Amino acid sequence: MRSLADLVGISKVRLPFEPSCPEIPPGREPVFLLDASTGLEETLLQTWVERCYPARARTLRLSPSRIRRPSRTTDPELAGVLSGGDRWWLVPLRVVWMPSERHGRRTVSWVDLLKLGDPRDPRWFRDYLILAIAPDRVRIVVGDGAGPEEMVDAHQKADTPPPLIDFVARRAHLVLDRAERTERGNRYKIPRFLAEDILDSPHFTSEARRLGDERGLSPSRAVRRARYYLREIAASHSAYLIDLIANLIHWVIRQGYGGIHYDPGQLEEIARLGSDHPLVFLPSHKSNLDRLSLQFILWENDLPPNHTAGGINMNFFPVGPLVRRTGVFFIRRTFRGNDLYKFVLRTYIDYLIERRFPLEWYMEGGRSRTGKLRPPRFGLLSWVVDSWRRGKTDEIYLLPISIAYDQIQEIGAYVNEATGGTKEKESFSWALRFARNLRRRYGDIHIRFAEPISVSRNLGSGDDAVQRLGLEVMYRIGLATPVTPTALVATVLLDARGEARDAAAIARSAAVLADYIDRRGIPTTVARLPTDPDTVVATLSLMEDHRLVSSLTARDRTVWWMEREEKLRASYYSNSVIHHFIPRGLA
């Protein structure tokens, strides 16, 4: 019976971008392992193999990496190949479907929602249409080959491996993932078999049973509870949503902010560092936009998405399920006395560290309501350090990050809480109001990366080693925090203690501070801070829009001052940079 590919006349199509035929070691026979989720993909792979090696093209099917069906399992003949010693050479293959190119980048956009499906996983005849209309979107990737003896040896050395055939299939999928990222980009580096690797481990099962027994749980119930905890905690990435949310973030931020400013050279260095070592991103926490801003610039620069620790309070529908698919993992606010939950969380962090997936959290624990850096919390940092001490990796780099804003969208809520109001509970309606309130001019967002901290070289001895390491992170965040025009002018007017001043007087005081900033090499968000009447007036205009100052014009002379609530609002910006002036104040 003729296949659909034969009927539509594209079974023997030659793709515009085809890989070169892999070299097979002398004395070996190639066995191609096909990761095909549809019949068309299998036809494309078989056709390519026959063109490369027409006389000795042997193929075996792998369990598909995209469409999970009980009927599509790894070919049992692979067991015979693996027992064949050094006769065979295993080469995994996969078909990759690329999105349409837009603005020089092949990523999913909101336009693709109208097509009812991920363009990188076409189904229901869409794959045939793409191949016929846009064959440049279809690629074949070839993973690095290996001998069966290498797979058997690796299986024997693994701590808790699955059955040999499943082990080889997972290895093939991981090798193909690496090859696929050369086509799609590192922004899609995600853990494919996290749940399987953790839950299939005999050590995980035995430890869960032991800890469950201490809580009076039966062995089976203890394992079920541990599995539940892992599902509650773990992020579950989706390349489709990673792209869609990145586009949404860009749209949301542009509603209120002109742009996100950072040094691309620093991100290139971070990418090089992360290729060999696990990274821990530790930003300051000023706004709910912190994580979104950092997430977007990592995506924009083709860096892997961070696994970001979030409070379980943010796991509400539909925000929780969406951000979980982009890398957020949720942690309970308190789990004191629940050793089983601690064990599952520690195992999850160990897994990410061992496989060099980047982590992210806020050492301050929550957003700063005053502008000053909050005292650090050391819980997650101590767990990461313990993972390093247990030999999960030979090195970890901590990345202190300062995220600064010309204007903070949440300043009104912070002042309300400071004067006795209650914090609004996060919900879907709260998220909508937050996005709607961005429709004003807030200036820009500024991200500064401080010098990375090597755990192996900077972790001292003693019981307070982790605390000193955490304080070093906060110190470097403070050094990297830039002075904004708003912070400078707010500091000058707060120093006036309510006295009205004109632009010339404010400019003279600002010039004194700006000279100190320049001589000390303190970072700033602009090349030239407001130190003349014209630039001071421009800054005051933006501050007045956000109720930070009041003004009065009489007889062609304008003066500015701060009322009580305006002082509370403006002090947030002054507090964010006040640490730069403490040595001067003490002197």
Coordinates of C-alpha atoms in Angstrom, one line a residue:
M1 CA 0.0 0.0 0.0
R2 CA 1.4 3.4 -1.0
S3 CA 2.0 5.9 1.8
L4 CA 0.6 9.4 1.9
A5 CA 4.1 10.7 1.2
D6 CA 4.2 8.7 -2.0
L7 CA 0.7 9.8 -3.0
V8 CA 1.5 13.5 -2.7
G9 CA 4.8 13.0 -4.5
I10 CA 7.2 14.2 -1.8
S11 CA 8.6 11.0 -0.3
K12 CA 11.9 11.4 -2.2
V13 CA 12.2 15.2 -1.8
R14 CA 15.7 16.6 -1.2
L15 CA 15.6 19.3 1.5
P16 CA 17.4 22.6 1.0
F17 CA 19.4 22.2 4.2
E18 CA 20.6 18.6 4.6
P19 CA 23.5 17.5 6.7
S20 CA 26.5 15.8 5.2
C21 CA 26.7 12.1 5.6
P22 CA 28.4 11.1 8.9
E23 CA 31.7 9.3 8.8
I24 CA 31.6 5.7 9.9
P25 CA 34.7 4.2 11.6
P26 CA 36.5 1.6 9.5
G27 CA 35.3 -1.9 10.1
R28 CA 31.9 -0.7 11.5
E29 CA 28.4 -1.0 10.0
P30 CA 26.1 2.0 10.6
V31 CA 22.8 1.6 12.4
F32 CA 20.7 4.7 12.2
L33 CA 18.4 5.4 15.2
L34 CA 15.3 7.3 13.9
D35 CA 13.6 9.7 16.2
A36 CA 10.4 10.1 14.1
S37 CA 7.1 11.3 15.6
T38 CA 5.1 11.0 12.3
G39 CA 5.1 8.8 9.2
L40 CA 6.4 11.7 7.1
E41 CA 9.4 12.2 9.4
E42 CA 10.2 8.5 9.2
T43 CA 10.0 8.7 5.4
L44 CA 12.3 11.7 5.2
L45 CA 14.9 10.1 7.5
Q46 CA 14.8 6.8 5.6
T47 CA 15.2 8.6 2.3
W48 CA 18.2 10.5 3.6
V49 CA 19.8 7.4 5.0
E50 CA 19.4 5.6 1.7
R51 CA 21.0 8.4 -0.2
C52 CA 24.0 8.4 2.2
Y53 CA 24.5 4.6 2.4
P54 CA 22.4 2.9 -0.2
A55 CA 24.1 -0.5 0.2
R56 CA 24.2 -0.8 4.0
A57 CA 21.4 1.4 5.3
R58 CA 20.0 -0.3 8.5
T59 CA 17.5 1.7 10.5
L60 CA 15.8 1.2 13.9
R61 CA 13.0 3.2 15.5
L62 CA 13.4 5.2 18.7
S63 CA 10.6 6.1 21.0
P64 CA 9.5 9.5 19.6
S65 CA 10.6 12.6 21.5
R66 CA 7.6 14.7 20.7
I67 CA 4.4 12.6 20.2
R68 CA 4.2 10.1 23.0
R69 CA 2.2 7.0 22.0
P70 CA 2.2 3.6 23.6
S71 CA 2.5 1.9 20.2
R72 CA 5.6 3.9 19.3
T73 CA 8.4 2.4 21.4
T74 CA 12.0 1.8 20.8
D75 CA 12.6 -1.1 18.3
P76 CA 13.4 -4.2 20.3
E77 CA 16.0 -5.2 17.7
L78 CA 18.2 -2.6 19.3
A79 CA 19.0 -5.1 22.1
G80 CA 20.6 -7.4 19.5
V81 CA 22.6 -4.6 18.1
L82 CA 23.9 -3.6 21.5
S83 CA 25.1 -7.2 22.1
G84 CA 27.0 -7.1 18.8
G85 CA 30.2 -5.7 20.3
D86 CA 32.3 -3.5 18.0
R87 CA 30.5 -4.5 14.7
W88 CA 28.0 -1.6 14.7
W89 CA 28.1 2.1 14.9
L90 CA 25.0 3.9 16.3
V91 CA 23.9 7.2 14.7
P92 CA 20.8 9.0 15.9
L93 CA 18.7 11.1 13.5
R94 CA 15.8 13.5 13.9
V95 CA 13.6 15.9 11.8
V96 CA 13.5 19.4 13.1
W97 CA 10.7 21.8 12.1
M98 CA 11.6 25.5 12.2
P99 CA 9.2 28.4 12.6
S100 CA 9.1 31.0 9.8
E101 CA 11.8 33.6 9.9
R102 CA 10.8 37.0 11.3
H103 CA 13.2 39.9 11.9
G104 CA 16.2 37.5 11.3
R105 CA 15.1 35.1 14.0
R106 CA 13.2 31.8 13.8
T107 CA 11.0 31.8 16.9
V108 CA 7.3 31.4 17.6
S109 CA 5.3 34.6 17.6
W110 CA 1.7 35.5 18.4
V111 CA 0.8 35.1 14.8
D112 CA 1.4 31.3 15.2
L113 CA -1.4 31.1 17.6
L114 CA -3.8 31.5 14.7
K115 CA -2.3 28.4 13.2
L116 CA -3.6 26.2 16.1
G117 CA -0.4 24.6 17.1
D118 CA 3.3 24.8 17.6
P119 CA 5.0 25.3 14.2
R120 CA 7.9 23.2 15.5
D121 CA 5.5 20.2 16.1
P122 CA 3.2 20.2 13.0
R123 CA 0.4 17.6 13.0
W124 CA -2.8 16.8 11.1
F125 CA -1.3 17.2 7.6
R126 CA 0.4 20.5 8.5
D127 CA 3.8 18.8 8.2
Y128 CA 3.0 17.9 4.5
L129 CA 1.9 21.5 3.8
I130 CA 5.1 22.9 5.4
L131 CA 7.3 20.5 3.4
A132 CA 5.5 21.4 0.1
I133 CA 5.3 25.2 0.7
A134 CA 8.3 26.0 2.8
P135 CA 10.9 23.2 2.7
D136 CA 13.5 25.5 4.1
R137 CA 11.8 25.1 7.5
V138 CA 12.5 21.3 7.6
R139 CA 15.9 20.2 8.8
I140 CA 17.5 16.8 9.5
V141 CA 19.9 16.8 12.5
V142 CA 22.5 14.1 13.1
G143 CA 23.7 13.3 16.6
D144 CA 27.2 12.2 17.4
G145 CA 27.7 8.5 16.8
A146 CA 28.9 5.9 19.3
G147 CA 29.7 2.2 19.5
P148 CA 27.4 -0.3 21.4
E149 CA 30.3 -1.1 23.7
E150 CA 30.4 2.5 24.8
M151 CA 26.7 2.5 25.6
V152 CA 26.9 -0.8 27.6
D153 CA 29.9 0.5 29.5
A154 CA 28.2 3.8 30.4
H155 CA 25.1 1.9 31.4
Q156 CA 27.1 -0.3 33.8
K157 CA 28.8 2.8 35.3
A158 CA 25.6 4.7 35.8
D159 CA 24.3 4.9 39.4
T160 CA 20.7 4.1 38.8
P161 CA 20.1 3.4 35.1
P162 CA 16.9 2.3 33.4
P163 CA 16.8 -0.8 31.2
L164 CA 19.6 -0.8 28.6
I165 CA 17.4 -0.1 25.6
D166 CA 15.7 2.8 27.4
F167 CA 19.1 4.1 28.6
V168 CA 20.4 4.2 25.0
A169 CA 17.2 5.8 23.7
R170 CA 17.5 8.6 26.4
R171 CA 21.2 9.1 25.4
A172 CA 20.2 9.3 21.8
H173 CA 17.5 11.9 22.6
L174 CA 20.0 14.0 24.6
V175 CA 22.6 13.9 21.8
L176 CA 20.0 15.0 19.3
D177 CA 18.8 17.8 21.6
R178 CA 22.4 19.2 21.5
A179 CA 22.5 18.9 17.8
E180 CA 19.1 20.5 17.5
R181 CA 20.2 23.5 19.5
T182 CA 22.8 24.3 16.8
E183 CA 19.8 24.9 14.6
R184 CA 17.3 26.5 17.0
G185 CA 19.5 28.1 19.7
N186 CA 20.5 27.6 23.3
R187 CA 17.4 29.4 24.5
Y188 CA 15.7 26.0 24.4
K189 CA 18.1 24.1 26.6
I190 CA 15.7 22.4 29.0
P191 CA 15.8 19.2 31.1
R192 CA 14.0 16.6 29.1
F193 CA 14.1 13.6 31.4
L194 CA 14.1 15.3 34.8
A195 CA 11.1 13.5 36.3
E196 CA 12.2 10.1 34.9
D197 CA 15.8 10.5 36.1
I198 CA 14.7 11.4 39.7
L199 CA 11.7 9.2 40.2
D200 CA 13.4 6.1 38.7
S201 CA 16.3 6.4 41.1
P202 CA 16.3 3.6 43.8
H203 CA 18.0 6.0 46.2
F204 CA 15.1 8.5 45.8
T205 CA 12.6 5.8 46.4
S206 CA 14.4 4.3 49.4
E207 CA 15.0 7.7 51.0
A208 CA 11.4 8.7 50.5
R209 CA 10.2 5.5 52.2
R210 CA 12.6 6.1 55.1
L211 CA 11.5 9.7 55.6
G212 CA 7.8 8.8 55.1
D213 CA 8.2 6.1 57.8
E214 CA 9.3 8.8 60.3
R215 CA 6.0 10.6 59.5
G216 CA 3.9 7.5 59.9
L217 CA 3.4 7.0 56.1
S218 CA 3.3 3.6 54.5
P219 CA 6.1 2.9 51.9
S220 CA 3.7 3.3 48.9
R221 CA 2.1 6.4 50.3
A222 CA 5.5 8.0 51.1
V223 CA 6.6 7.5 47.5
R224 CA 3.3 8.9 46.2
R225 CA 3.8 11.9 48.4
A226 CA 7.3 12.4 47.2
R227 CA 6.1 12.3 43.6
Y228 CA 3.4 14.8 44.4
Y229 CA 6.0 17.2 46.0
L230 CA 8.2 16.9 42.8
R231 CA 5.2 17.8 40.6
E232 CA 4.4 20.7 42.8
I233 CA 8.0 22.0 42.8
A234 CA 9.5 21.3 39.4
A235 CA 9.3 23.6 36.4
S236 CA 8.1 22.0 33.1
H237 CA 9.5 23.9 30.2
S238 CA 7.8 24.3 26.9
A239 CA 9.8 25.8 24.0
Y240 CA 6.5 27.0 22.5
L241 CA 5.5 29.0 25.6
I242 CA 9.1 30.2 26.1
D243 CA 8.8 32.0 22.8
L244 CA 5.2 33.2 23.3
I245 CA 5.9 34.5 26.8
A246 CA 9.1 36.3 25.7
N247 CA 7.0 38.1 23.0
L248 CA 4.4 38.9 25.7
I249 CA 7.0 40.2 28.1
H250 CA 8.4 42.5 25.4
W251 CA 5.0 43.9 24.6
V252 CA 4.1 44.4 28.3
I253 CA 7.3 46.2 29.2
R254 CA 7.1 48.4 26.2
Q255 CA 3.7 49.7 27.4
G256 CA 5.5 51.7 30.1
Y257 CA 9.2 51.5 29.5
G258 CA 11.3 52.7 26.7
G259 CA 13.7 49.7 26.8
I260 CA 16.0 47.4 28.8
H261 CA 19.6 48.6 28.9
Y262 CA 22.4 46.2 29.5
D263 CA 25.9 45.3 28.3
P264 CA 25.7 42.5 25.6
G265 CA 29.4 41.8 26.1
Q266 CA 28.7 40.8 29.7
L267 CA 26.1 38.3 28.5
E268 CA 28.6 36.9 26.0
E269 CA 31.0 36.3 28.9
I270 CA 28.2 34.8 31.0
A271 CA 27.3 32.4 28.1
R272 CA 30.9 31.2 28.0
L273 CA 31.0 30.7 31.7
G274 CA 27.7 28.8 31.7
S275 CA 28.9 26.4 29.0
D276 CA 31.3 24.8 31.5
H277 CA 29.8 25.5 34.9
P278 CA 26.4 25.9 36.6
L279 CA 25.4 29.5 37.1
V280 CA 23.3 31.1 39.8
F281 CA 21.7 34.4 38.9
L282 CA 21.0 36.5 42.0
P283 CA 19.2 39.8 41.1
S284 CA 18.1 42.6 43.4
H285 CA 14.3 42.6 43.8
K286 CA 12.6 45.9 43.3
S287 CA 9.6 45.1 41.1
N288 CA 7.5 42.3 39.7
L289 CA 9.1 43.1 36.4
D290 CA 12.6 42.0 37.6
R291 CA 12.2 38.4 36.6
L292 CA 10.5 39.3 33.3
S293 CA 13.2 41.8 32.3
L294 CA 16.0 39.3 33.0
Q295 CA 14.1 36.5 31.3
F296 CA 13.6 38.5 28.2
I297 CA 17.3 39.6 27.8
L298 CA 18.5 36.0 28.3
W299 CA 16.0 34.9 25.6
E300 CA 17.0 37.8 23.3
N301 CA 20.7 36.8 23.6
D302 CA 20.1 33.0 23.1
L303 CA 20.9 32.0 26.7
P304 CA 19.2 29.0 28.4
P305 CA 16.2 29.9 30.5
N306 CA 16.8 30.1 34.2
H307 CA 15.2 27.8 36.7
T308 CA 13.7 30.5 38.9
A309 CA 12.6 29.9 42.5
G310 CA 9.1 31.5 43.1
G311 CA 6.8 31.6 46.1
I312 CA 3.9 29.2 46.0
N313 CA 1.6 32.2 46.4
M314 CA 2.4 33.0 42.7
N315 CA 1.1 29.6 41.6
F316 CA -2.5 30.8 40.7
F317 CA -4.4 30.1 37.5
P318 CA -3.5 31.0 34.8
V319 CA -0.2 32.7 35.7
G320 CA 1.2 29.8 37.7
P321 CA 0.9 27.1 34.9
L322 CA 2.2 29.6 32.3
V323 CA 5.3 30.7 34.2
R324 CA 6.0 27.1 35.3
R325 CA 6.4 26.3 31.6
T326 CA 9.0 29.0 31.2
G327 CA 11.2 27.9 34.1
V328 CA 9.7 29.0 37.4
F329 CA 9.7 26.3 40.1
F330 CA 7.5 26.9 43.2
I331 CA 8.6 26.6 46.8
R332 CA 6.4 26.6 49.9
R333 CA 6.8 29.6 52.2
T334 CA 7.5 27.3 55.1
F335 CA 8.2 23.5 55.3
R336 CA 9.7 23.3 58.8
G337 CA 9.5 19.8 60.1
N338 CA 8.7 18.3 56.7
D339 CA 11.9 16.4 56.0
L340 CA 10.3 14.6 53.0
Y341 CA 9.6 17.9 51.3
K342 CA 13.1 19.1 52.0
F343 CA 14.6 15.9 50.6
V344 CA 12.6 16.3 47.3
L345 CA 13.6 20.0 47.0
R346 CA 17.3 19.2 47.7
T347 CA 17.2 16.4 45.1
Y348 CA 15.7 18.7 42.5
I349 CA 18.4 21.3 43.1
D350 CA 21.1 18.7 43.0
Y351 CA 19.8 17.5 39.6
L352 CA 19.9 21.0 38.1
I353 CA 23.4 21.8 39.5
E354 CA 24.8 18.4 38.3
R355 CA 23.5 19.0 34.8
R356 CA 24.5 22.7 34.6
F357 CA 21.1 24.2 34.3
P358 CA 21.1 27.8 35.5
L359 CA 19.3 28.8 38.7
E360 CA 17.8 32.1 39.8
W361 CA 16.3 33.5 43.0
Y362 CA 16.1 36.7 45.1
M363 CA 18.3 36.5 48.1
E364 CA 16.3 39.3 49.7
G365 CA 13.3 37.0 49.8
G366 CA 10.8 39.6 48.6
R367 CA 10.6 42.9 46.9
S368 CA 12.2 45.9 48.7
R369 CA 9.5 48.3 49.9
T370 CA 12.0 51.0 50.8
G371 CA 14.5 51.0 47.9
K372 CA 17.3 49.7 50.1
L373 CA 18.6 46.1 49.7
R374 CA 16.9 43.9 52.2
P375 CA 18.9 41.6 54.5
P376 CA 19.8 38.4 52.6
R377 CA 18.3 35.0 53.3
F378 CA 20.7 32.1 53.0
G379 CA 18.5 29.1 52.7
L380 CA 18.7 28.3 49.0
L381 CA 22.3 29.5 48.9
S382 CA 23.3 27.0 51.6
W383 CA 21.5 24.2 49.6
V384 CA 23.5 25.1 46.5
V385 CA 26.7 25.2 48.5
D386 CA 25.9 21.8 50.0
S387 CA 25.3 20.4 46.4
W388 CA 28.8 21.6 45.5
R389 CA 30.2 20.1 48.7
R390 CA 28.6 16.7 47.8
G391 CA 30.5 16.7 44.6
K392 CA 27.6 17.4 42.2
T393 CA 29.9 19.8 40.4
D394 CA 33.5 21.1 40.7
E395 CA 32.5 24.7 40.5
I396 CA 29.5 27.1 40.8
Y397 CA 29.5 30.7 39.8
L398 CA 27.2 33.2 41.6
L399 CA 26.1 36.2 39.4
P400 CA 25.1 39.3 41.5
I401 CA 22.8 41.5 39.4
S402 CA 21.3 44.9 40.0
I403 CA 18.0 45.8 38.3
A404 CA 17.2 49.5 38.4
Y405 CA 14.3 51.5 37.1
D406 CA 13.9 55.2 36.2
Q407 CA 10.5 54.9 37.8
I408 CA 8.9 52.0 39.8
Q409 CA 5.4 51.0 38.8
E410 CA 4.5 49.7 42.3
I411 CA 5.6 52.8 44.2
G412 CA 2.1 53.6 45.3
A413 CA 1.5 50.1 46.7
Y414 CA 4.8 50.4 48.6
V415 CA 3.9 53.7 50.2
N416 CA 0.5 52.3 51.1
E417 CA 2.1 49.4 52.9
A418 CA 4.6 51.7 54.6
T419 CA 1.7 53.7 56.1
G420 CA -0.2 50.8 57.5
G421 CA -2.0 49.4 54.5
T422 CA -2.1 45.7 53.6
K423 CA -0.4 43.9 50.8
E424 CA -2.7 43.0 47.9
K425 CA -3.0 39.3 47.4
E426 CA -1.7 38.1 44.0
S427 CA -4.5 36.9 41.6
F428 CA -5.4 37.0 37.9
S429 CA -7.2 40.3 38.4
W430 CA -4.2 41.7 40.2
A431 CA -2.0 40.7 37.3
L432 CA -4.3 42.4 34.8
R433 CA -4.3 45.6 36.9
F434 CA -0.6 45.5 37.1
A435 CA -0.3 45.3 33.3
R436 CA -2.9 48.0 32.7
N437 CA -1.1 50.4 35.1
L438 CA 2.0 50.2 32.9
R439 CA 0.4 52.5 30.4
R440 CA 2.3 55.5 31.5
R441 CA 5.9 56.7 30.9
Y442 CA 8.2 55.1 33.4
G443 CA 11.6 55.7 31.7
D444 CA 13.9 52.7 31.2
I445 CA 15.0 49.5 32.9
H446 CA 18.7 49.1 33.6
I447 CA 20.4 45.7 34.3
R448 CA 23.9 45.6 35.6
F449 CA 25.9 42.4 36.1
A450 CA 28.5 42.5 38.9
E451 CA 31.7 40.4 38.9
P452 CA 30.9 36.7 39.2
I453 CA 31.8 34.9 42.4
S454 CA 33.5 31.5 42.3
V455 CA 32.1 29.3 45.1
S456 CA 35.2 27.1 45.3
R457 CA 37.6 30.2 45.6
N458 CA 35.4 32.4 47.8
L459 CA 33.7 30.0 50.2
G460 CA 35.7 30.3 53.4
S461 CA 35.7 28.0 56.4
G462 CA 33.7 28.1 59.6
D463 CA 30.0 28.0 60.4
D464 CA 29.3 31.4 58.9
A465 CA 31.0 30.6 55.5
V466 CA 27.7 30.7 53.6
Q467 CA 26.5 33.9 55.3
R468 CA 29.8 35.6 54.4
L469 CA 29.4 34.4 50.8
G470 CA 25.8 35.8 50.7
L471 CA 26.9 39.1 52.1
E472 CA 29.5 39.3 49.4
V473 CA 26.8 38.8 46.8
M474 CA 24.7 41.7 48.3
Y475 CA 27.8 43.9 48.5
R476 CA 28.5 43.4 44.8
I477 CA 24.9 44.1 43.9
G478 CA 25.2 47.4 45.8
L479 CA 28.4 48.3 43.9
A480 CA 26.7 47.5 40.5
T481 CA 23.6 49.6 41.3
P482 CA 23.6 52.6 39.1
V483 CA 22.5 56.1 40.1
T484 CA 19.5 57.3 38.1
P485 CA 18.6 61.0 37.4
T486 CA 15.5 60.5 39.6
A487 CA 17.5 59.2 42.5
L488 CA 20.0 62.1 42.3
V489 CA 17.3 64.8 42.2
A490 CA 15.3 63.1 44.8
T491 CA 18.3 63.0 47.1
V492 CA 18.8 66.7 46.6
L493 CA 15.2 67.7 47.3
L494 CA 14.9 65.4 50.4
D495 CA 18.0 67.1 51.7
A496 CA 16.1 70.4 51.4
R497 CA 13.6 69.1 54.1
G498 CA 10.5 70.5 52.4
E499 CA 12.0 73.9 51.4
A500 CA 11.1 75.0 47.9
R501 CA 13.9 75.4 45.4
D502 CA 14.2 76.5 41.8
A503 CA 16.0 74.6 39.0
A504 CA 19.3 76.5 39.4
A505 CA 19.6 75.8 43.1
I506 CA 18.7 72.1 42.6
A507 CA 21.3 71.9 39.8
R508 CA 24.1 73.4 42.0
S509 CA 23.5 70.7 44.7
A510 CA 23.2 68.0 42.1
A511 CA 26.5 69.0 40.6
V512 CA 28.2 68.5 43.9
L513 CA 26.9 65.0 44.2
A514 CA 27.6 64.3 40.5
D515 CA 31.2 65.3 40.9
Y516 CA 31.6 62.9 43.8
I517 CA 29.9 60.1 41.8
D518 CA 32.3 60.7 38.9
R519 CA 35.4 60.8 41.1
R520 CA 34.4 57.6 42.8
G521 CA 33.6 55.7 39.6
I522 CA 30.0 55.0 40.8
P523 CA 27.9 53.6 37.9
T524 CA 25.1 55.7 36.4
T525 CA 22.3 55.0 33.9
V526 CA 23.1 58.1 31.8
A527 CA 26.3 59.5 30.4
R528 CA 25.6 62.8 32.0
L529 CA 23.6 63.3 35.2
P530 CA 21.2 66.3 35.5
T531 CA 23.5 69.1 36.7
D532 CA 22.2 72.1 34.7
P533 CA 18.8 73.7 35.0
D534 CA 17.5 72.3 31.7
T535 CA 18.3 68.6 32.4
V536 CA 17.1 69.1 36.0
V537 CA 13.7 70.4 34.8
A538 CA 13.3 67.4 32.4
T539 CA 13.9 65.0 35.4
L540 CA 11.5 67.0 37.6
S541 CA 8.8 66.8 34.9
L542 CA 8.9 63.0 35.0
M543 CA 9.0 63.0 38.8
E544 CA 6.0 65.3 38.9
D545 CA 4.1 62.9 36.6
H546 CA 4.6 60.2 39.2
R547 CA 3.7 62.4 42.2
L548 CA 7.2 62.7 43.6
V549 CA 7.4 66.5 43.7
S550 CA 5.1 69.5 43.6
S551 CA 5.7 72.7 41.8
L552 CA 4.5 76.3 41.7
T553 CA 5.1 78.9 39.0
A554 CA 4.8 82.6 39.8
R555 CA 6.4 85.7 38.1
D556 CA 8.2 83.4 35.5
R557 CA 9.9 81.5 38.3
T558 CA 9.1 77.9 39.1
V559 CA 10.0 76.2 42.4
W560 CA 9.7 72.5 43.4
W561 CA 9.3 70.9 46.8
M562 CA 8.0 67.7 48.4
E563 CA 4.9 67.1 50.5
R564 CA 4.7 64.3 53.1
E565 CA 3.5 61.5 50.8
E566 CA 5.8 62.7 48.0
K567 CA 8.8 62.4 50.4
L568 CA 7.8 58.8 51.1
R569 CA 7.7 58.1 47.4
A570 CA 10.9 59.9 46.6
S571 CA 12.8 58.4 49.4
Y572 CA 12.5 55.0 47.7
Y573 CA 14.7 56.2 44.8
S574 CA 17.1 58.0 47.2
N575 CA 17.4 54.9 49.3
S576 CA 18.3 52.7 46.3
V577 CA 21.6 54.6 45.9
I578 CA 22.2 56.0 49.4
H579 CA 24.8 53.3 50.1
H580 CA 27.1 55.0 47.6
F581 CA 27.1 58.2 49.7
I582 CA 27.5 56.7 53.2
P583 CA 31.3 56.9 53.2
R584 CA 31.0 60.6 52.2
G585 CA 28.4 61.2 54.9
L586 CA 30.5 59.5 57.6
A587 CA 33.6 61.5 56.6

